[in-house]
Amino acid sequence: MRRKAYRRDLNALPLSFYARRPDVVAKELLGKRLVRRLEGAKLEGVIVETEAYFGKDDPASRAFHGRKRYNSPMWSEPGRLFVYNVHRYWMLNVIAHCPQEVGGVLLRAIEPIQGVELMLRNRPVRRITELTNGPGKLSVALGVEPSMTGINVMNYESAVFILDSEPFPYSSSRRVGVTVDLPRDLRFYIEGNPYVSKP
DNA sequence: AGGAAGATCTACT
DNA sequence: GTAGATCTTCCTA
């Protein structure tokens, strides 16, 4: 009997992938493919940089001050989007935490692999490596809006979803721009990738 | 009303 | 490379 070969790159990640500690999920999201449906097109990129955020014990987390209206999506089911504002930009996060806990992963940079023309229309830049090498930048390029909070990235029908791929080796560092940080590395990135926001 | 924020852009030394 | 301006969204820590 013939068995169809399993193709990682054709499959979404299951809930069990996201229902783990945010730092573990942040590491393992590197190399996965982020897909954004926009105007009938598919914009796609490889995730090359992430940061993990925890709950009430993490001073840099949106959840630090307890549950409020603006941060309540941090408590939602893993695998959902949470979009929030910093300065003038929207930050794209995927909720990721163990049961009964709180946390998420900030998507900080992607390497564009499909729909680059449309991304460039959204965010005109001279050098292609400047297109999506930062959390605010990738949100502009992909047309991310706060109304996308709650979207299920495990569903192919969603406006944003994530596809599996082979695991990728990673490097780590302190989180970027965080004024009061935890004493450990919670930023993860693909070493040497030109689309990382900073080496 | 005032201030802070997980950032980005510009204009320079 | 780096300082300084930017001018949104949400909070009152």
PDB file of C-alpha atoms in Angstrom, chain A:
ATOM      1  CA  MET A   1       0.000   0.000   0.000  1.00  0.00           C
ATOM      2  CA  ARG A   2       1.364   3.378  -1.003  1.00  0.00           C
ATOM      3  CA  ARG A   3       1.850   5.984   1.614  1.00  0.00           C
ATOM      4  CA  LYS A   4       1.997   9.627   0.696  1.00  0.00           C
ATOM      5  CA  ALA A   5       5.276  11.184   1.767  1.00  0.00           C
ATOM      6  CA  TYR A   6       4.948  13.695   4.570  1.00  0.00           C
ATOM      7  CA  ARG A   7       5.910  17.141   3.376  1.00  0.00           C
ATOM      8  CA  ARG A   8       6.683  19.483   6.222  1.00  0.00           C
ATOM      9  CA  ASP A   9       6.441  22.509   3.960  1.00  0.00           C
ATOM     10  CA  LEU A  10       2.812  21.749   3.118  1.00  0.00           C
ATOM     11  CA  ASN A  11       1.554  21.463   6.657  1.00  0.00           C
ATOM     12  CA  ALA A  12       0.482  23.901   9.317  1.00  0.00           C
ATOM     13  CA  LEU A  13       1.835  23.378  12.810  1.00  0.00           C
ATOM     14  CA  PRO A  14      -0.538  21.760  15.327  1.00  0.00           C
ATOM     15  CA  LEU A  15      -1.816  23.278  18.552  1.00  0.00           C
ATOM     16  CA  SER A  16       0.688  21.108  20.455  1.00  0.00           C
ATOM     17  CA  PHE A  17       3.496  23.094  18.795  1.00  0.00           C
ATOM     18  CA  TYR A  18       2.240  26.412  20.186  1.00  0.00           C
ATOM     19  CA  ALA A  19       1.097  25.069  23.563  1.00  0.00           C
ATOM     20  CA  ARG A  20       4.628  25.130  24.992  1.00  0.00           C
ATOM     21  CA  ARG A  21       6.886  27.646  26.690  1.00  0.00           C
ATOM     22  CA  PRO A  22       7.222  30.857  24.619  1.00  0.00           C
ATOM     23  CA  ASP A  23      11.020  30.572  24.476  1.00  0.00           C
ATOM     24  CA  VAL A  24      10.837  27.045  23.059  1.00  0.00           C
ATOM     25  CA  VAL A  25       8.273  28.084  20.470  1.00  0.00           C
ATOM     26  CA  ALA A  26      10.301  31.200  19.589  1.00  0.00           C
ATOM     27  CA  LYS A  27      13.359  29.049  18.826  1.00  0.00           C
ATOM     28  CA  GLU A  28      11.439  26.508  16.809  1.00  0.00           C
ATOM     29  CA  LEU A  29       9.549  29.071  14.742  1.00  0.00           C
ATOM     30  CA  LEU A  30      12.843  30.003  13.074  1.00  0.00           C
ATOM     31  CA  GLY A  31      12.872  28.677   9.525  1.00  0.00           C
ATOM     32  CA  LYS A  32       9.073  28.231   9.438  1.00  0.00           C
ATOM     33  CA  ARG A  33       7.130  30.009   6.707  1.00  0.00           C
ATOM     34  CA  LEU A  34       4.774  32.879   7.419  1.00  0.00           C
ATOM     35  CA  VAL A  35       2.029  33.288   4.815  1.00  0.00           C
ATOM     36  CA  ARG A  36      -0.183  36.355   4.492  1.00  0.00           C
ATOM     37  CA  ARG A  37      -3.206  36.383   2.182  1.00  0.00           C
ATOM     38  CA  LEU A  38      -3.644  39.884   0.792  1.00  0.00           C
ATOM     39  CA  GLU A  39      -5.672  41.093  -2.184  1.00  0.00           C
ATOM     40  CA  GLY A  40      -5.928  37.561  -3.551  1.00  0.00           C
ATOM     41  CA  ALA A  41      -2.172  37.130  -3.438  1.00  0.00           C
ATOM     42  CA  LYS A  42       0.033  35.197  -1.059  1.00  0.00           C
ATOM     43  CA  LEU A  43       2.871  37.016   0.623  1.00  0.00           C
ATOM     44  CA  GLU A  44       5.328  34.628   2.123  1.00  0.00           C
ATOM     45  CA  GLY A  45       8.532  34.738   4.104  1.00  0.00           C
ATOM     46  CA  VAL A  46      10.814  32.577   6.212  1.00  0.00           C
ATOM     47  CA  ILE A  47      10.832  33.555   9.881  1.00  0.00           C
ATOM     48  CA  VAL A  48      14.428  34.522  10.708  1.00  0.00           C
ATOM     49  CA  GLU A  49      14.111  36.405  14.031  1.00  0.00           C
ATOM     50  CA  THR A  50      11.807  36.084  17.052  1.00  0.00           C
ATOM     51  CA  GLU A  51      11.524  37.094  20.688  1.00  0.00           C
ATOM     52  CA  ALA A  52       9.778  35.311  23.552  1.00  0.00           C
ATOM     53  CA  TYR A  53       7.573  37.106  26.070  1.00  0.00           C
ATOM     54  CA  PHE A  54       6.198  35.606  29.241  1.00  0.00           C
ATOM     55  CA  GLY A  55       3.445  36.668  31.611  1.00  0.00           C
ATOM     56  CA  LYS A  56       3.319  38.529  34.886  1.00  0.00           C
ATOM     57  CA  ASP A  57       6.953  37.741  35.785  1.00  0.00           C
ATOM     58  CA  ASP A  58       8.308  39.354  32.621  1.00  0.00           C
ATOM     59  CA  PRO A  59       8.683  43.141  32.965  1.00  0.00           C
ATOM     60  CA  ALA A  60       8.904  43.570  29.186  1.00  0.00           C
ATOM     61  CA  SER A  61       5.711  41.629  28.508  1.00  0.00           C
ATOM     62  CA  ARG A  62       2.414  43.217  27.642  1.00  0.00           C
ATOM     63  CA  ALA A  63       0.976  40.859  30.277  1.00  0.00           C
ATOM     64  CA  PHE A  64       3.225  42.156  33.086  1.00  0.00           C
ATOM     65  CA  HIS A  65       0.635  44.422  34.700  1.00  0.00           C
ATOM     66  CA  GLY A  66      -2.067  41.779  34.747  1.00  0.00           C
ATOM     67  CA  ARG A  67      -4.988  41.190  32.504  1.00  0.00           C
ATOM     68  CA  LYS A  68      -6.487  44.313  30.940  1.00  0.00           C
ATOM     69  CA  ARG A  69      -8.685  44.907  27.958  1.00  0.00           C
ATOM     70  CA  TYR A  70      -5.761  45.822  25.691  1.00  0.00           C
ATOM     71  CA  ASN A  71      -3.626  42.794  26.580  1.00  0.00           C
ATOM     72  CA  SER A  72      -6.263  40.119  27.116  1.00  0.00           C
ATOM     73  CA  PRO A  73      -5.327  38.346  23.843  1.00  0.00           C
ATOM     74  CA  MET A  74      -2.131  37.280  25.652  1.00  0.00           C
ATOM     75  CA  TRP A  75      -4.371  34.921  27.612  1.00  0.00           C
ATOM     76  CA  SER A  76      -5.996  33.441  24.533  1.00  0.00           C
ATOM     77  CA  GLU A  77      -5.484  30.024  22.997  1.00  0.00           C
ATOM     78  CA  PRO A  78      -1.996  29.286  21.596  1.00  0.00           C
ATOM     79  CA  GLY A  79      -1.665  29.639  17.829  1.00  0.00           C
ATOM     80  CA  ARG A  80      -3.636  32.907  17.689  1.00  0.00           C
ATOM     81  CA  LEU A  81      -2.355  36.300  16.605  1.00  0.00           C
ATOM     82  CA  PHE A  82      -1.960  39.275  18.920  1.00  0.00           C
ATOM     83  CA  VAL A  83      -1.237  42.611  17.232  1.00  0.00           C
ATOM     84  CA  TYR A  84      -0.352  45.619  19.355  1.00  0.00           C
ATOM     85  CA  ASN A  85       1.088  49.066  18.900  1.00  0.00           C
ATOM     86  CA  VAL A  86       4.514  50.423  19.757  1.00  0.00           C
ATOM     87  CA  HIS A  87       5.225  53.992  18.726  1.00  0.00           C
ATOM     88  CA  ARG A  88       3.663  54.183  15.279  1.00  0.00           C
ATOM     89  CA  TYR A  89       4.001  50.528  14.380  1.00  0.00           C
ATOM     90  CA  TRP A  90       2.116  47.263  14.778  1.00  0.00           C
ATOM     91  CA  MET A  91       3.842  44.284  16.353  1.00  0.00           C
ATOM     92  CA  LEU A  92       2.874  40.816  15.105  1.00  0.00           C
ATOM     93  CA  ASN A  93       2.818  38.172  17.836  1.00  0.00           C
ATOM     94  CA  VAL A  94       1.781  34.538  17.977  1.00  0.00           C
ATOM     95  CA  ILE A  95       0.325  33.403  21.275  1.00  0.00           C
ATOM     96  CA  ALA A  96       2.397  30.551  22.710  1.00  0.00           C
ATOM     97  CA  HIS A  97       2.298  29.202  26.256  1.00  0.00           C
ATOM     98  CA  CYS A  98       1.694  26.121  28.328  1.00  0.00           C
ATOM     99  CA  PRO A  99      -1.848  25.425  29.563  1.00  0.00           C
ATOM    100  CA  GLN A 100      -2.977  27.852  32.306  1.00  0.00           C
ATOM    101  CA  GLU A 101      -0.093  30.200  31.528  1.00  0.00           C
ATOM    102  CA  VAL A 102       0.492  33.358  29.503  1.00  0.00           C
ATOM    103  CA  GLY A 103       2.963  34.197  26.773  1.00  0.00           C
ATOM    104  CA  GLY A 104       3.701  34.917  23.163  1.00  0.00           C
ATOM    105  CA  VAL A 105       6.319  35.169  20.453  1.00  0.00           C
ATOM    106  CA  LEU A 106       7.085  38.425  18.656  1.00  0.00           C
ATOM    107  CA  LEU A 107       7.912  37.947  14.986  1.00  0.00           C
ATOM    108  CA  ARG A 108      10.777  40.386  14.436  1.00  0.00           C
ATOM    109  CA  ALA A 109      12.004  39.629  10.908  1.00  0.00           C
ATOM    110  CA  ILE A 110      11.300  37.462   7.874  1.00  0.00           C
ATOM    111  CA  GLU A 111      13.104  36.688   4.634  1.00  0.00           C
ATOM    112  CA  PRO A 112      10.650  37.377   1.790  1.00  0.00           C
ATOM    113  CA  ILE A 113      10.236  34.484  -0.646  1.00  0.00           C
ATOM    114  CA  GLN A 114       6.956  35.217  -2.422  1.00  0.00           C
ATOM    115  CA  GLY A 115       4.925  38.303  -3.291  1.00  0.00           C
ATOM    116  CA  VAL A 116       7.887  40.648  -3.004  1.00  0.00           C
ATOM    117  CA  GLU A 117       6.387  43.105  -5.518  1.00  0.00           C
ATOM    118  CA  LEU A 118       3.308  43.632  -3.364  1.00  0.00           C
ATOM    119  CA  MET A 119       5.412  43.928  -0.211  1.00  0.00           C
ATOM    120  CA  LEU A 120       7.500  46.589  -1.924  1.00  0.00           C
ATOM    121  CA  ARG A 121       4.339  48.469  -2.871  1.00  0.00           C
ATOM    122  CA  ASN A 122       3.319  48.452   0.797  1.00  0.00           C
ATOM    123  CA  ARG A 123       6.786  49.487   1.906  1.00  0.00           C
ATOM    124  CA  PRO A 124       9.042  50.927  -0.808  1.00  0.00           C
ATOM    125  CA  VAL A 125      12.726  50.509   0.011  1.00  0.00           C
ATOM    126  CA  ARG A 126      15.923  50.706  -1.984  1.00  0.00           C
ATOM    127  CA  ARG A 127      17.617  47.637  -0.588  1.00  0.00           C
ATOM    128  CA  ILE A 128      15.606  44.446  -0.390  1.00  0.00           C
ATOM    129  CA  THR A 129      17.165  43.486   2.939  1.00  0.00           C
ATOM    130  CA  GLU A 130      15.485  46.572   4.457  1.00  0.00           C
ATOM    131  CA  LEU A 131      12.014  45.352   3.482  1.00  0.00           C
ATOM    132  CA  THR A 132      11.152  43.118   6.448  1.00  0.00           C
ATOM    133  CA  ASN A 133      14.129  43.277   8.855  1.00  0.00           C
ATOM    134  CA  GLY A 134      12.233  44.563  11.881  1.00  0.00           C
ATOM    135  CA  PRO A 135       8.870  43.998  13.596  1.00  0.00           C
ATOM    136  CA  GLY A 136       7.331  47.287  12.440  1.00  0.00           C
ATOM    137  CA  LYS A 137       8.784  46.913   8.969  1.00  0.00           C
ATOM    138  CA  LEU A 138       7.419  43.443   8.314  1.00  0.00           C
ATOM    139  CA  SER A 139       3.987  44.537   9.512  1.00  0.00           C
ATOM    140  CA  VAL A 140       3.930  47.373   6.985  1.00  0.00           C
ATOM    141  CA  ALA A 141       5.176  45.106   4.180  1.00  0.00           C
ATOM    142  CA  LEU A 142       2.581  42.432   4.957  1.00  0.00           C
ATOM    143  CA  GLY A 143      -0.288  44.824   5.667  1.00  0.00           C
ATOM    144  CA  VAL A 144      -0.679  43.737   9.295  1.00  0.00           C
ATOM    145  CA  GLU A 145      -3.509  45.486  11.170  1.00  0.00           C
ATOM    146  CA  PRO A 146      -4.709  45.342  14.773  1.00  0.00           C
ATOM    147  CA  SER A 147      -7.986  43.813  13.624  1.00  0.00           C
ATOM    148  CA  MET A 148      -6.012  40.650  12.820  1.00  0.00           C
ATOM    149  CA  THR A 149      -5.730  39.866  16.527  1.00  0.00           C
ATOM    150  CA  GLY A 150      -7.297  36.467  17.195  1.00  0.00           C
ATOM    151  CA  ILE A 151      -6.594  34.969  13.766  1.00  0.00           C
ATOM    152  CA  ASN A 152      -5.758  31.261  13.873  1.00  0.00           C
ATOM    153  CA  VAL A 153      -2.355  30.646  12.251  1.00  0.00           C
ATOM    154  CA  MET A 154      -2.961  26.879  12.247  1.00  0.00           C
ATOM    155  CA  ASN A 155      -5.703  27.288   9.618  1.00  0.00           C
ATOM    156  CA  TYR A 156      -4.857  27.530   5.898  1.00  0.00           C
ATOM    157  CA  GLU A 157      -7.965  29.661   5.324  1.00  0.00           C
ATOM    158  CA  SER A 158      -6.729  32.411   7.636  1.00  0.00           C
ATOM    159  CA  ALA A 159      -5.411  35.756   6.434  1.00  0.00           C
ATOM    160  CA  VAL A 160      -2.180  34.781   8.199  1.00  0.00           C
ATOM    161  CA  PHE A 161      -0.929  31.271   8.795  1.00  0.00           C
ATOM    162  CA  ILE A 162       2.349  29.470   9.422  1.00  0.00           C
ATOM    163  CA  LEU A 163       3.694  26.401   7.618  1.00  0.00           C
ATOM    164  CA  ASP A 164       6.120  23.837   8.952  1.00  0.00           C
ATOM    165  CA  SER A 165       9.656  23.380   7.621  1.00  0.00           C
ATOM    166  CA  GLU A 166      12.860  21.709   8.668  1.00  0.00           C
ATOM    167  CA  PRO A 167      14.284  22.809  12.024  1.00  0.00           C
ATOM    168  CA  PHE A 168      16.950  25.489  11.806  1.00  0.00           C
ATOM    169  CA  PRO A 169      20.051  26.100  13.924  1.00  0.00           C
ATOM    170  CA  TYR A 170      19.823  29.400  15.768  1.00  0.00           C
ATOM    171  CA  SER A 171      21.732  31.970  17.777  1.00  0.00           C
ATOM    172  CA  SER A 172      20.376  33.954  20.711  1.00  0.00           C
ATOM    173  CA  SER A 173      20.813  37.365  22.324  1.00  0.00           C
ATOM    174  CA  ARG A 174      19.103  39.770  24.711  1.00  0.00           C
ATOM    175  CA  ARG A 175      15.799  41.189  23.533  1.00  0.00           C
ATOM    176  CA  VAL A 176      16.034  44.346  21.450  1.00  0.00           C
ATOM    177  CA  GLY A 177      15.061  47.708  22.918  1.00  0.00           C
ATOM    178  CA  VAL A 178      13.781  46.271  26.192  1.00  0.00           C
ATOM    179  CA  THR A 179      14.468  48.686  29.062  1.00  0.00           C
ATOM    180  CA  VAL A 180      13.922  46.247  31.937  1.00  0.00           C
ATOM    181  CA  ASP A 181      14.806  42.763  30.741  1.00  0.00           C
ATOM    182  CA  LEU A 182      14.980  39.287  32.246  1.00  0.00           C
ATOM    183  CA  PRO A 183      18.554  38.043  32.850  1.00  0.00           C
ATOM    184  CA  ARG A 184      18.556  35.629  29.947  1.00  0.00           C
ATOM    185  CA  ASP A 185      18.580  35.493  26.164  1.00  0.00           C
ATOM    186  CA  LEU A 186      15.068  35.591  24.751  1.00  0.00           C
ATOM    187  CA  ARG A 187      15.783  36.799  21.228  1.00  0.00           C
ATOM    188  CA  PHE A 188      16.460  34.107  18.649  1.00  0.00           C
ATOM    189  CA  TYR A 189      17.674  34.501  15.085  1.00  0.00           C
ATOM    190  CA  ILE A 190      19.230  32.678  12.178  1.00  0.00           C
ATOM    191  CA  GLU A 191      22.937  33.450  12.265  1.00  0.00           C
ATOM    192  CA  GLY A 192      24.197  35.248   9.190  1.00  0.00           C
ATOM    193  CA  ASN A 193      20.807  35.726   7.571  1.00  0.00           C
ATOM    194  CA  PRO A 194      20.807  39.172   5.874  1.00  0.00           C
ATOM    195  CA  TYR A 195      17.184  39.847   6.839  1.00  0.00           C
ATOM    196  CA  VAL A 196      17.828  39.780  10.606  1.00  0.00           C
ATOM    197  CA  SER A 197      17.228  43.228  12.152  1.00  0.00           C
ATOM    198  CA  LYS A 198      20.653  43.330  13.776  1.00  0.00           C
ATOM    199  CA  PRO A 199      23.482  40.769  13.810  1.00  0.00           C
TER     200      PRO A 199
END
